[in-house]
Short mmCIF file of C-alpha atoms in Angstrom, two decimals:
data_model
loop_
_atom_site.label_atom_id
_atom_site.label_comp_id
_atom_site.label_asym_id
_atom_site.label_seq_id
_atom_site.Cartn_x
_atom_site.Cartn_y
_atom_site.Cartn_z
CA GLY A 290 -21.46 59.31 228.26
CA ILE A 291 -21.88 60.61 231.79
CA VAL A 292 -24.79 62.70 233.08
CA ASP A 293 -24.53 64.43 236.45
CA VAL A 294 -28.06 65.03 237.73
CA PRO A 295 -28.96 67.44 240.58
CA GLY A 296 -29.36 65.82 243.98
CA HIS A 297 -31.54 68.41 245.70
CA GLU A 298 -35.19 67.42 246.15
CA LYS A 299 -36.38 70.69 244.53
CA PHE A 300 -34.79 69.57 241.25
CA VAL A 301 -36.11 66.02 240.98
CA ARG A 302 -37.82 66.95 237.69
CA ASN A 303 -34.39 67.81 236.25
CA MET A 304 -32.99 64.58 237.65
CA LEU A 305 -35.77 62.68 235.85
CA ALA A 306 -34.97 64.37 232.53
CA GLY A 307 -31.30 63.41 232.87
CA ALA A 308 -31.73 59.85 234.14
CA GLY A 309 -33.74 58.62 231.15
CA GLY A 310 -31.81 56.34 228.83
CA MET A 311 -29.09 55.51 231.37
CA ASP A 312 -27.54 52.02 231.51
CA LEU A 313 -26.08 52.23 235.01
CA ALA A 314 -26.22 54.62 237.97
CA MET A 315 -23.86 55.88 240.66
CA LEU A 316 -25.74 56.61 243.89
CA VAL A 317 -23.80 59.18 245.93
CA VAL A 318 -24.17 59.57 249.71
CA ALA A 319 -22.07 62.11 251.65
CA ALA A 320 -20.39 60.61 254.74
CA ASP A 321 -21.09 63.71 256.85
CA GLU A 322 -24.83 63.79 255.99
CA GLY A 323 -25.81 60.15 255.44
CA ILE A 324 -29.03 59.12 253.69
CA MET A 325 -31.24 62.10 252.84
CA PRO A 326 -34.94 62.07 251.77
CA GLN A 327 -33.88 62.70 248.16
CA THR A 328 -31.50 59.70 248.31
CA VAL A 329 -34.52 57.46 248.90
CA GLU A 330 -36.53 59.19 246.14
CA HIS A 331 -33.66 58.95 243.64
CA LEU A 332 -33.28 55.23 244.37
CA ASP A 333 -37.02 54.72 243.84
CA ILE A 334 -36.92 56.62 240.54
CA LEU A 335 -33.90 54.68 239.25
CA SER A 336 -35.68 51.41 240.11
CA ILE A 337 -38.88 52.54 238.35
CA LEU A 338 -36.89 53.53 235.25
CA GLY A 339 -35.67 49.95 234.95
CA ILE A 340 -31.95 50.59 235.51
CA LYS A 341 -30.29 47.24 236.30
CA LYS A 342 -26.73 48.02 237.36
CA GLY A 343 -24.94 50.53 239.55
CA VAL A 344 -22.41 51.41 242.20
CA ILE A 345 -22.76 53.21 245.55
CA VAL A 346 -20.23 55.87 246.56
CA ILE A 347 -19.72 57.31 250.06
CA THR A 348 -18.08 60.73 249.54
CA LYS A 349 -16.34 63.24 251.86
CA THR A 350 -14.89 60.47 254.03
CA ASP A 351 -12.17 62.89 255.23
CA LEU A 352 -14.82 64.85 257.19
CA VAL A 353 -15.80 62.04 259.59
CA GLU A 354 -14.22 59.34 261.78
CA PRO A 355 -13.80 55.82 260.27
CA GLU A 356 -16.45 54.40 262.66
CA PHE A 357 -19.02 56.85 261.27
CA ILE A 358 -18.23 55.76 257.68
CA GLU A 359 -19.04 52.17 258.70
CA LEU A 360 -22.40 53.32 260.14
CA VAL A 361 -23.27 55.15 256.90
CA GLN A 362 -22.33 52.04 254.89
CA GLU A 363 -24.61 49.90 257.06
CA ASP A 364 -27.51 52.37 256.59
CA VAL A 365 -27.00 52.42 252.83
CA HIS A 366 -26.74 48.62 252.66
CA GLU A 367 -30.08 48.38 254.49
CA LEU A 368 -31.69 50.97 252.21
CA VAL A 369 -30.81 49.16 248.96
CA GLN A 370 -32.10 45.71 250.03
CA GLY A 371 -34.56 44.42 247.43
CA THR A 372 -33.46 46.97 244.79
CA PHE A 373 -31.16 46.72 241.76
CA LEU A 374 -28.33 48.03 243.98
CA GLU A 375 -28.74 45.21 246.54
CA ASN A 376 -25.40 43.59 245.60
CA ALA A 377 -23.68 46.73 244.29
CA PRO A 378 -20.20 47.59 245.59
CA ILE A 379 -20.06 50.40 248.19
CA LEU A 380 -16.92 52.49 247.69
CA PRO A 381 -15.75 55.16 250.19
CA VAL A 382 -13.89 58.07 248.54
CA SER A 383 -12.28 61.37 249.45
CA VAL A 384 -11.44 63.89 246.74
CA TYR A 385 -9.57 65.99 249.33
CA GLU A 386 -7.27 63.12 250.33
CA LYS A 387 -7.33 61.45 246.86
CA GLN A 388 -8.53 58.19 248.40
CA GLY A 389 -10.65 55.58 246.63
CA LEU A 390 -10.88 57.48 243.33
CA GLU A 391 -8.78 55.02 241.31
CA GLU A 392 -10.81 52.08 242.66
CA LEU A 393 -14.03 53.90 241.68
CA LYS A 394 -12.74 54.56 238.14
CA GLN A 395 -11.77 50.90 237.73
CA GLU A 396 -15.17 49.72 239.02
CA LEU A 397 -17.04 52.01 236.59
CA LYS A 398 -14.79 50.88 233.73
CA LYS A 399 -15.43 47.21 234.57
CA MET A 400 -19.21 47.82 234.66
CA CYS A 401 -19.20 49.74 231.36
CA VAL A 402 -17.27 46.96 229.60
CA SER A 403 -19.75 44.34 230.86
CA LEU A 404 -22.82 46.24 229.59
CA PRO A 405 -24.59 44.66 226.60
CA GLU A 406 -24.34 46.68 223.37
CA ARG A 407 -27.44 48.68 222.53
CA SER A 408 -29.01 47.71 219.22
CA ASP A 409 -28.64 50.35 216.53
CA ALA A 410 -31.07 48.51 214.23
CA GLY A 411 -34.56 49.87 213.62
CA HIS A 412 -35.90 53.36 214.19
CA PHE A 413 -33.82 56.01 215.94
CA ARG A 414 -35.21 58.02 218.88
CA LEU A 415 -33.72 60.98 220.78
CA PRO A 416 -35.69 62.63 223.64
CA ILE A 417 -34.51 66.26 223.92
CA ASP A 418 -33.27 67.48 227.32
CA ARG A 419 -31.63 70.80 226.34
CA VAL A 420 -32.27 73.45 223.66
CA PHE A 421 -29.99 76.42 222.89
CA SER A 422 -28.72 78.44 219.94
CA VAL A 423 -25.15 78.84 218.66
CA LYS A 424 -24.17 81.90 216.62
CA GLY A 425 -23.68 80.97 212.98
CA PHE A 426 -25.31 77.53 213.43
CA GLY A 427 -28.78 78.16 214.82
CA THR A 428 -30.68 75.80 217.09
CA VAL A 429 -28.86 72.95 218.83
CA VAL A 430 -30.56 70.22 220.90
CA THR A 431 -28.98 67.59 223.15
CA GLY A 432 -30.11 64.26 224.56
CA THR A 433 -29.26 60.60 225.04
CA LEU A 434 -29.82 58.56 221.87
CA MET A 435 -32.14 55.85 223.18
CA GLU A 436 -32.19 53.54 220.16
CA GLY A 437 -31.16 53.29 216.53
CA ARG A 438 -28.58 55.50 214.81
CA LEU A 439 -28.66 59.10 213.53
CA LYS A 440 -26.81 60.23 210.40
CA LYS A 441 -25.64 63.67 209.30
CA ASN A 442 -27.97 65.38 206.74
CA GLN A 443 -30.74 62.89 207.57
CA ASN A 444 -34.36 64.05 207.33
CA ILE A 445 -36.11 63.26 210.59
CA VAL A 446 -39.30 64.25 212.44
CA LEU A 447 -39.80 66.43 215.52
CA TYR A 448 -42.55 64.92 217.72
CA PRO A 449 -45.24 65.43 218.94
CA GLU A 450 -45.51 68.32 216.42
CA ASN A 451 -44.93 65.74 213.65
CA GLU A 452 -42.85 68.20 211.60
CA LEU A 453 -40.00 67.29 209.26
CA VAL A 454 -36.56 68.69 210.24
CA LYS A 455 -33.08 68.33 208.73
CA VAL A 456 -29.91 67.44 210.66
CA ARG A 457 -27.04 69.69 209.55
CA SER A 458 -24.39 68.37 211.95
CA ILE A 459 -23.94 66.01 214.90
CA GLN A 460 -21.52 66.13 217.81
CA VAL A 461 -20.62 63.48 220.39
CA HIS A 462 -18.46 64.79 223.26
CA SER A 463 -17.82 68.06 221.35
CA LYS A 464 -16.44 66.22 218.31
CA ASP A 465 -18.13 66.28 214.89
CA VAL A 466 -19.33 62.85 213.75
CA ASP A 467 -21.20 61.56 210.70
CA VAL A 468 -23.15 58.95 212.69
CA ALA A 469 -24.34 58.83 216.34
CA LEU A 470 -25.16 55.47 217.93
CA ALA A 471 -27.61 54.31 220.61
CA GLY A 472 -26.44 55.07 224.16
CA GLN A 473 -24.36 58.13 223.21
CA ARG A 474 -24.90 61.68 224.45
CA VAL A 475 -25.58 63.65 221.27
CA ALA A 476 -25.83 67.31 220.18
CA VAL A 477 -27.81 67.86 216.98
CA ASN A 478 -27.87 71.06 214.89
CA LEU A 479 -31.35 71.84 213.49
CA PRO A 480 -30.76 74.98 211.35
CA ASP A 481 -34.34 75.28 210.02
CA ARG A 482 -35.95 75.49 213.50
CA LYS A 483 -36.02 78.48 215.84
CA LYS A 484 -34.97 77.86 219.44
CA GLU A 485 -38.48 78.80 220.63
CA GLU A 486 -40.03 76.13 218.35
CA VAL A 487 -38.32 73.22 220.15
CA LEU A 488 -38.99 72.29 223.79
CA ARG A 489 -37.39 70.00 226.32
CA GLY A 490 -39.46 66.81 226.22
CA ASP A 491 -39.88 66.90 222.43
CA VAL A 492 -38.52 63.85 220.59
CA LEU A 493 -36.50 63.51 217.39
CA ALA A 494 -37.21 60.23 215.61
CA THR A 495 -37.54 58.44 212.27
CA ALA A 496 -40.55 59.55 210.20
CA GLN A 497 -43.73 57.50 210.85
CA SER A 498 -42.10 55.60 213.72
CA LEU A 499 -44.08 57.33 216.49
CA TYR A 500 -47.72 58.44 216.75
CA PRO A 501 -48.78 61.41 218.92
CA THR A 502 -51.37 60.38 221.52
CA ARG A 503 -53.25 61.60 224.59
CA MET A 504 -53.92 58.09 225.94
CA VAL A 505 -51.53 55.33 227.02
CA ASP A 506 -52.27 51.83 228.36
CA VAL A 507 -49.90 50.98 231.21
CA LYS A 508 -49.17 48.67 234.11
CA VAL A 509 -48.66 50.88 237.17
CA GLU A 510 -47.04 50.09 240.52
CA VAL A 511 -47.01 52.12 243.74
CA LEU A 512 -43.77 52.46 245.73
CA LYS A 513 -43.44 50.17 248.74
CA HIS A 514 -42.58 52.94 251.19
CA THR A 515 -45.07 55.70 250.45
CA ASP A 516 -48.04 56.90 252.49
CA ARG A 517 -49.77 58.18 249.36
CA VAL A 518 -52.63 56.33 247.65
CA ILE A 519 -53.38 56.50 243.92
CA LYS A 520 -57.14 56.86 243.54
CA HIS A 521 -59.13 56.06 240.41
CA ALA A 522 -59.33 59.10 238.07
CA SER A 523 -56.93 61.17 240.18
CA ARG A 524 -54.71 63.82 238.57
CA VAL A 525 -50.97 63.06 238.53
CA HIS A 526 -47.64 64.30 237.18
CA ILE A 527 -46.24 61.86 234.59
CA TYR A 528 -42.55 61.82 233.64
CA HIS A 529 -41.58 59.98 230.48
CA GLY A 530 -38.27 60.37 228.66
CA THR A 531 -37.44 64.04 229.19
CA LYS A 532 -41.06 65.23 229.24
CA GLU A 533 -43.24 66.22 232.20
CA LEU A 534 -46.99 65.80 231.64
CA LEU A 535 -50.19 66.23 233.59
CA GLY A 536 -52.94 63.68 233.27
CA LYS A 537 -55.62 61.54 234.85
CA ILE A 538 -54.98 57.92 235.82
CA VAL A 539 -57.92 55.57 235.18
CA LEU A 540 -57.49 52.34 237.17
CA MET A 541 -58.94 49.36 235.30
CA GLN A 542 -59.64 47.00 238.22
CA LYS A 543 -59.48 48.94 241.49
CA ASP A 544 -60.79 52.08 243.17
CA GLU A 545 -57.39 52.84 244.68
CA LEU A 546 -53.82 51.58 244.80
CA LYS A 547 -51.85 51.47 248.06
CA ALA A 548 -48.12 51.04 248.76
CA GLY A 549 -46.63 48.05 246.92
CA GLU A 550 -49.78 47.34 244.86
CA SER A 551 -50.03 47.26 241.06
CA CYS A 552 -52.72 47.08 238.38
CA TYR A 553 -53.53 47.94 234.76
CA ALA A 554 -54.46 51.55 234.04
CA GLN A 555 -54.98 54.08 231.29
CA LEU A 556 -53.22 57.45 231.41
CA ARG A 557 -55.32 60.25 229.87
CA LEU A 558 -53.01 63.15 229.18
CA GLU A 559 -53.68 66.88 229.00
CA GLU A 560 -51.40 67.28 225.97
CA GLU A 561 -50.06 65.10 223.17
CA THR A 562 -46.90 63.06 223.57
CA VAL A 563 -45.15 60.10 221.94
CA VAL A 564 -44.28 56.83 223.69
CA ARG A 565 -43.31 53.32 222.70
CA LYS A 566 -44.36 49.98 224.18
CA GLY A 567 -41.90 48.91 226.87
CA ASP A 568 -41.02 52.48 227.90
CA HIS A 569 -40.80 53.22 231.63
CA PHE A 570 -42.44 56.24 233.27
CA VAL A 571 -42.57 57.82 236.74
CA LEU A 572 -45.67 59.05 238.56
CA ARG A 573 -45.60 61.87 241.08
CA PHE A 574 -48.44 63.04 243.32
CA TYR A 575 -50.28 66.11 242.01
CA SER A 576 -49.86 68.16 245.19
CA PRO A 577 -47.56 68.03 247.05
CA VAL A 578 -45.32 66.86 244.20
CA GLU A 579 -43.59 63.70 245.40
CA THR A 580 -42.81 60.38 243.73
CA ILE A 581 -45.51 57.75 244.31
CA GLY A 582 -44.85 55.10 241.69
CA GLY A 583 -44.39 54.37 238.02
CA GLY A 584 -44.70 51.63 235.50
CA ILE A 585 -44.31 50.37 231.97
CA VAL A 586 -46.14 51.21 228.71
CA LEU A 587 -48.22 48.34 227.28
CA ASP A 588 -49.87 50.21 224.38
CA ALA A 589 -48.75 53.55 222.93
CA CYS A 590 -51.92 54.20 220.86
CA PRO A 591 -54.90 52.60 222.61
CA HIS A 592 -58.63 53.17 222.39
CA LYS A 593 -60.48 54.62 225.38
CA HIS A 594 -61.34 51.94 227.98
CA ARG A 595 -64.00 51.89 230.65
CA LYS A 596 -63.26 50.75 234.20
CA ASN A 597 -64.01 47.04 234.87
CA ASP A 598 -64.36 46.27 231.14
CA LYS A 599 -63.64 42.50 230.92
CA LYS A 600 -62.63 42.63 227.24
CA ALA A 601 -60.25 45.51 227.91
CA TYR A 602 -58.77 43.62 230.89
CA ALA A 603 -58.15 40.53 228.73
CA ALA A 604 -56.50 42.78 226.11
CA TYR A 605 -54.21 44.28 228.80
CA GLN A 606 -53.11 40.78 229.84
CA MET A 607 -52.38 39.96 226.19
CA LYS A 608 -50.40 43.19 225.70
CA GLU A 609 -48.28 42.32 228.73
CA ASN A 610 -47.67 38.60 228.13
CA GLY A 611 -48.99 37.68 224.65
CA SER A 612 -47.05 35.79 221.96
CA PRO A 613 -46.14 37.63 218.70
CA GLU A 614 -49.07 35.85 217.00
CA GLU A 615 -51.58 36.87 219.70
CA LEU A 616 -50.31 40.47 219.70
CA LEU A 617 -50.71 40.73 215.91
CA GLU A 618 -54.25 39.33 216.05
CA LEU A 619 -55.15 41.78 218.84
CA ALA A 620 -53.64 44.72 216.93
CA VAL A 621 -55.69 43.91 213.81
CA LEU A 622 -58.84 43.44 215.92
CA GLU A 623 -58.49 46.70 217.87
CA HIS A 624 -57.59 48.85 214.85
CA GLN A 625 -59.59 47.22 212.05
CA ARG A 626 -61.92 50.21 211.60
CA CYS A 627 -58.88 52.37 210.73
CA PHE A 628 -57.63 50.04 207.94
CA TYR A 629 -53.97 50.44 208.90
CA THR A 630 -51.36 48.64 206.82
CA ILE A 631 -49.27 45.97 208.54
CA LYS A 632 -46.29 48.36 208.47
CA GLU A 633 -48.35 50.98 210.37
CA LEU A 634 -49.52 48.34 212.89
CA ILE A 635 -45.91 47.23 213.48
CA ASN A 636 -44.99 50.82 214.44
CA LYS A 637 -48.18 51.66 216.32
CA CYS A 638 -48.27 48.49 218.39
CA SER A 639 -44.50 47.76 218.57
CA LEU A 640 -44.93 44.34 216.96
CA ASP A 641 -41.99 42.02 216.29
CA LYS A 642 -41.16 42.94 212.69
CA ALA A 643 -39.09 39.79 212.11
CA LYS A 644 -41.97 37.48 213.08
CA VAL A 645 -44.91 39.34 211.53
CA LYS A 646 -44.75 37.58 208.13
CA ILE A 647 -44.97 34.08 209.66
CA CYS A 648 -47.68 35.17 212.12
CA LEU A 649 -49.75 36.70 209.29
CA GLN A 650 -49.62 33.46 207.32
CA LYS A 651 -50.75 31.40 210.34
CA LEU A 652 -53.60 33.76 211.24
CA VAL A 653 -54.89 33.80 207.64
CA GLU A 654 -54.73 29.98 207.47
CA GLN A 655 -56.65 29.76 210.76
CA LYS A 656 -59.19 32.26 209.31
CA LYS A 657 -58.71 34.57 212.29
CA ILE A 658 -57.84 37.51 210.02
CA VAL A 659 -58.83 38.22 206.41
CA PRO A 660 -56.71 40.06 203.82
CA LEU A 661 -58.43 43.00 202.14
CA ILE A 662 -56.02 44.86 199.85
CA ASP A 663 -52.32 45.75 199.76
CA ASP A 664 -51.13 44.73 203.21
CA ILE A 665 -54.43 45.56 204.99
CA TYR A 666 -56.20 42.93 207.08
CA ILE A 667 -59.39 42.78 209.17
#
């Protein structure tokens, strides 16, 4: 699937909603304008979102002299140093003169073929980026299927409302399908929901696979070329999936973060959302709204942490780099007052389902955890 996102700096929030779930990116620079402020911001955002592959295209080459195209290419090459586009091909094209288009198509095709297949095992998840109604069908939502697979007539859940909905029909590229797979652009018909009851940023997913939260443990990093500073407890705009949120960022080790610095933090949100460990997010300054950094989710359902708490800091390190055994032990320890089953802990803490059984056995033998009843441990 292909998503064309707006380039203008006023619509960066729309660009963020469209860029989520992408496998590769095409960075477009017009030959007659060169690098614009939004070009730099888009590149930063794509890097923060963890996109690994891409191609650079210089458009409108018929409007300038060949020497000027070379200058633009040099500028772009300098801009992308140290980013995922550092070794990406730079292709000059002209739609007017039909030059370079075939080469661009072949390059994109080659990149698409080389992409690893997305796993369709496990829970399915679809962040919603558009909501509209179709006469005779009712509410239709669209988005990029991030993981898993979605079947026709399947009962699923709308998050963060946590309400059961039924899928009447599914379309991929305007064609009816019985099953949609991870990575595809998908339209889903939800006949039992009114258009006003579904919002961009909501998520369709398997029942009991996500847990609404107002707190998220993260590792945050500030962009290398920003003059802004992230201060402890400052208010920020947070972009995750297709949702825009407001919240406070609590830095765990520092009073402030400057350009190029990183640390552990807790996001305290002003409304509920659903995230999963390993998800990427983007941070923008509260006012004026400009991109300042981003990061990765370490815990989707944490407890509240205090700044400079040594135990919390050790737990953050474990959540970032711990073995499956250590992560299971930590999950049981942090949630033991709630008496969650192992199945619930697997979903809440994004544990490795395949390795949990072996890890459980080891931890019980080492007397680090104790079985209570029916799949519950303390």
